């Protein structure tokens, strides 16, 4: 049986096993996907060697970039790996966060975007948008985080440039644990009035989610993130990060099985699932 896993610290909250194990059972693949808690960097290599493929989450995406035998595609530009496959005793690293995000917004006709935050997810999103010809502004209070963007000719500022944006992205951790907003309300109000879409990388979660049925119910009935709840009295259209999470997992699945299953096919399988249809009624 093939073995896969998601590696991080903390890891208990991860929804990836539910998604991957659902796909294995639906497609009749003899494989198992588990959460793997890795407290220290030293243990990482050994764990990766024991798996056929893995997803990597906080805080190891940049470390794994450094230990891959070969880094593929956009992961090279981002400098972070969230998906790995072991083939012929070599580790191949990929980044599916970037394309997972793009799949959520690709049909919106985005010409310019403002990214709030400058950590791992902001880097992946900024590189992806730049690649797609979108004009990107990054806002990061912390100037220590500016170098990555400067080196890639992406505009970065410690002050928000108040102008009209097609897409506003919250790529900070604000709203994850508490109801914090990423920037002061006065600025948000102005941005909400001048932007078409708001994408919040944060997604709501529920610790009781432990099966595909509970995940699908949650997918349909989930609550708004603090930022999306705050935006609801404005005409800006909103999306949270749950679909990005799902899409990065489907893209990783595609990579684990060498594109035997396409992203579109996997997405259709998920959205056509009977349970999701029942919940939508
Ligand atoms: P990082 O820790 O790499 O970066 C976090 C960024 O948020 C930094 O710029 C940090 O600024 C800023 N920040 C943190 N707290 C606040 C706050 N209260 N107010 C304003 N800014 C703040 O994290 P990631 O980029 O990896 O992840 C960010 C969020 O995105 C996480 O909550 C994560 O769960 C989510 N995520 C979602 C994904 C999805 O598939 N939907 C994929 C990846 C991540 P500073 O420099 O000042 O610390």
PDB file of C-alpha atoms in Angstrom, residues 110-114 134-137 155 160-168 189-197 236:
ATOM      1  CA  UNK A 110      -8.251  40.421 -12.514  1.00  0.00           C
ATOM      2  CA  UNK A 111      -5.871  43.132 -13.771  1.00  0.00           C
ATOM      3  CA  UNK A 112      -4.476  44.419 -10.501  1.00  0.00           C
ATOM      4  CA  UNK A 113      -4.313  43.204  -6.912  1.00  0.00           C
ATOM      5  CA  UNK A 114      -3.240  44.267  -3.438  1.00  0.00           C
ATOM      6  CA  UNK A 134      -1.535  40.864 -12.962  1.00  0.00           C
ATOM      7  CA  UNK A 135      -0.124  44.119 -11.561  1.00  0.00           C
ATOM      8  CA  UNK A 136       0.667  43.353  -7.914  1.00  0.00           C
ATOM      9  CA  UNK A 137       1.153  45.595  -4.865  1.00  0.00           C
ATOM     10  CA  UNK A 155       6.062  46.350  -5.723  1.00  0.00           C
ATOM     11  CA  UNK A 160      -1.023  51.005   1.773  1.00  0.00           C
ATOM     12  CA  UNK A 161      -1.471  52.576  -1.611  1.00  0.00           C
ATOM     13  CA  UNK A 162      -5.178  53.505  -1.575  1.00  0.00           C
ATOM     14  CA  UNK A 163      -6.407  53.028  -5.115  1.00  0.00           C
ATOM     15  CA  UNK A 164      -8.923  50.936  -7.080  1.00  0.00           C
ATOM     16  CA  UNK A 165      -8.103  47.222  -7.066  1.00  0.00           C
ATOM     17  CA  UNK A 166      -9.806  44.345  -8.856  1.00  0.00           C
ATOM     18  CA  UNK A 167      -8.690  41.979  -6.116  1.00  0.00           C
ATOM     19  CA  UNK A 168      -7.805  42.492  -2.476  1.00  0.00           C
ATOM     20  CA  UNK A 189     -13.479  50.496   4.545  1.00  0.00           C
ATOM     21  CA  UNK A 190     -11.777  52.552   1.858  1.00  0.00           C
ATOM     22  CA  UNK A 191     -10.343  49.428   0.203  1.00  0.00           C
ATOM     23  CA  UNK A 192     -13.704  47.624   0.287  1.00  0.00           C
ATOM     24  CA  UNK A 193     -15.371  50.576  -1.447  1.00  0.00           C
ATOM     25  CA  UNK A 194     -12.715  50.643  -4.152  1.00  0.00           C
ATOM     26  CA  UNK A 195     -12.197  46.920  -4.863  1.00  0.00           C
ATOM     27  CA  UNK A 196     -14.260  44.297  -6.723  1.00  0.00           C
ATOM     28  CA  UNK A 197     -13.245  41.068  -4.959  1.00  0.00           C
ATOM     29  CA  UNK A 236     -17.327  43.714  -2.571  1.00  0.00           C
TER      30      UNK A 236
END
